[in-house]
Short mmCIF file of C-alpha atoms in Angstrom, two decimals:
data_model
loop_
_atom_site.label_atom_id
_atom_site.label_comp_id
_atom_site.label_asym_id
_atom_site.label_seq_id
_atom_site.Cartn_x
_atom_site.Cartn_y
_atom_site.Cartn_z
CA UNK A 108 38.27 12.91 0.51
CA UNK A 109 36.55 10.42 -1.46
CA UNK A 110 36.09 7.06 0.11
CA UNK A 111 36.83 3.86 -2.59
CA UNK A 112 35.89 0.30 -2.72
CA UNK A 113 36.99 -2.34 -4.80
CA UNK A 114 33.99 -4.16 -6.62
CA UNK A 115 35.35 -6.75 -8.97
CA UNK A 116 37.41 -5.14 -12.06
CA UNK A 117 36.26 -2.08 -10.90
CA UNK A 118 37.33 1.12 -8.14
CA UNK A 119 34.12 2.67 -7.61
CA UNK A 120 33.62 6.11 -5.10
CA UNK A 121 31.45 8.57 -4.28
CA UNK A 122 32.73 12.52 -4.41
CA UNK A 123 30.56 15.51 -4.53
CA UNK A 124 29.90 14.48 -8.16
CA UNK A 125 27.96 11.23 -7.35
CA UNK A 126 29.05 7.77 -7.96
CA UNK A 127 32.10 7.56 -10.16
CA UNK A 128 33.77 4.43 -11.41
CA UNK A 129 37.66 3.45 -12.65
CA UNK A 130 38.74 0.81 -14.74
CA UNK A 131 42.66 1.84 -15.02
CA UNK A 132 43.12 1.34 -11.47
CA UNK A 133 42.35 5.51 -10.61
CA UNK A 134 43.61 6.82 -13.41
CA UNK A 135 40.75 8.02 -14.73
CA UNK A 136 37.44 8.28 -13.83
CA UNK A 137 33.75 8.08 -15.40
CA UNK A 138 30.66 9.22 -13.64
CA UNK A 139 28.07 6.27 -12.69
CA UNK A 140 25.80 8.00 -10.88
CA UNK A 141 24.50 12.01 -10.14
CA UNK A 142 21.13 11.87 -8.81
CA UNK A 143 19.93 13.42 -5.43
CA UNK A 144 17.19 11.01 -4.52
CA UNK A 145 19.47 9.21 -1.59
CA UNK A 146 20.88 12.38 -0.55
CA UNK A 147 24.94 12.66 0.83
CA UNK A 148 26.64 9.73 0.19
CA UNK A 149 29.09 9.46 3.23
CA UNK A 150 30.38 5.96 3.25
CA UNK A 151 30.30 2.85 0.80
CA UNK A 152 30.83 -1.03 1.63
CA UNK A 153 30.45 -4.41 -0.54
CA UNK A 154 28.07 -6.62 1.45
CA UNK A 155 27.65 -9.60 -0.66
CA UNK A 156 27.04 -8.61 -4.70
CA UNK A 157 25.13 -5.76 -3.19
CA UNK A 158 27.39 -2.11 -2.67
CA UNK A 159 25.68 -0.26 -0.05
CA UNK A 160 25.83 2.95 1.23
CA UNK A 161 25.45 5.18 4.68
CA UNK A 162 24.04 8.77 3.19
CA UNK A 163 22.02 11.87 4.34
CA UNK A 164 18.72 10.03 4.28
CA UNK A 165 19.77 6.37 5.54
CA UNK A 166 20.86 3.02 4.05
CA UNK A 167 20.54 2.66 0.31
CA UNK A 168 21.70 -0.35 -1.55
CA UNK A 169 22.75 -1.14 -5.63
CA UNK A 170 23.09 -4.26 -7.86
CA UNK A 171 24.37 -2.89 -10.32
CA UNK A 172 27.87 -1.48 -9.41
CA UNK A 173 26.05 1.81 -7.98
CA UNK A 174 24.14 2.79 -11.16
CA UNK A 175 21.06 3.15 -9.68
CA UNK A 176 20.10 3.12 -5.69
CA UNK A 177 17.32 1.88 -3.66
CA UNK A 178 16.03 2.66 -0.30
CA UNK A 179 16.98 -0.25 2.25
CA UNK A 180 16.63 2.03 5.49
CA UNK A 181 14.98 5.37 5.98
CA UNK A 182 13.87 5.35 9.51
CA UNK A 183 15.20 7.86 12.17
CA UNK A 184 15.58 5.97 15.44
CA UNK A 185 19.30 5.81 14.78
CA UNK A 186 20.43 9.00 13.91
CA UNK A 187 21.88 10.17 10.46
CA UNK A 188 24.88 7.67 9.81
CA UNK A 189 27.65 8.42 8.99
CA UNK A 190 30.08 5.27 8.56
CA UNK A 191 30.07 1.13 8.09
CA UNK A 192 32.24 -1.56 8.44
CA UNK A 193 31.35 -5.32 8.04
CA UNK A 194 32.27 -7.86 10.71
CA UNK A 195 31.38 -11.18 10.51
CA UNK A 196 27.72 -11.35 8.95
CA UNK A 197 26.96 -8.15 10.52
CA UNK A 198 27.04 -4.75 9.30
CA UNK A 199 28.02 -1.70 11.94
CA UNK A 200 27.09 1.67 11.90
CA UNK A 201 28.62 4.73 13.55
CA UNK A 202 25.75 7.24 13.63
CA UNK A 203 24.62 10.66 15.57
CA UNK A 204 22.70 8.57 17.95
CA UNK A 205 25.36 6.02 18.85
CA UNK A 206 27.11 2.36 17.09
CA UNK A 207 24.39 0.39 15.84
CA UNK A 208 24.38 -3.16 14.17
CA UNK A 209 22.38 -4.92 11.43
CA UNK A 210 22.20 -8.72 10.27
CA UNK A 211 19.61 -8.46 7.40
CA UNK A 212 22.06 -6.46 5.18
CA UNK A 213 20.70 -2.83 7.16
CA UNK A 214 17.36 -3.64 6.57
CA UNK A 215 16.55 -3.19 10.40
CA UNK A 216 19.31 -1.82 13.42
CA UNK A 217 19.78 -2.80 16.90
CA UNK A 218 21.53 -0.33 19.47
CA UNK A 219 25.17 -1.84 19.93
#
């Protein structure tokens, strides 16, 4: 099932067609986003203006409502994540390798 996030006027998720957006609260749906250079998407959160995203190949991060993605994390010392949830100022990650935490926006993780 597709996961959703509210991000200002907007309901933006990720299915196995990429990024897609709503503006009619769901009704219908527009494609934002189809490339393959962050891999899986498997979980989105609003950190900030930023939207950023758990995939197949690490963190990634957009500024502009998921239209295009950059590379935030990459490494493989914590496992492929798979979900995130903010608390606080931190972010937290439940990956293969355990729960892991981040307080530069998931530019580094610490072992929770």
């Amino acid at each position: 099932m597709p996961q959703m996030i509210n991000y200002g006027n907007e309901i933006i998720r990720y299915s196995d067609k990429g990024i897609e957006y709503s503006i009619n609260k769901g009704i219908t749906w527009n494609r934002r986003y189809t490339g393959s250079s962050c891999g899986e998407f498997r979980d989105l959160i609003v950190y900030g203006t930023d939207i950023i995203a758990a995939t197949s190949k690490g963190i990634y991060y957009s500024t502009n409502k998921g239209l295009s993605w950059m590379s935030r994390y990459t490494g493989t010392s914590c496992g492929d994540f798979y979900s995130l949830m903010i608390t606080g100022n931190e972010i937290i990650a439940t990956t293969s390798k355990g729960l892991y935490r981040s307080t530069n926006k998931g530019l580094s993780w610490i072992k929770r």
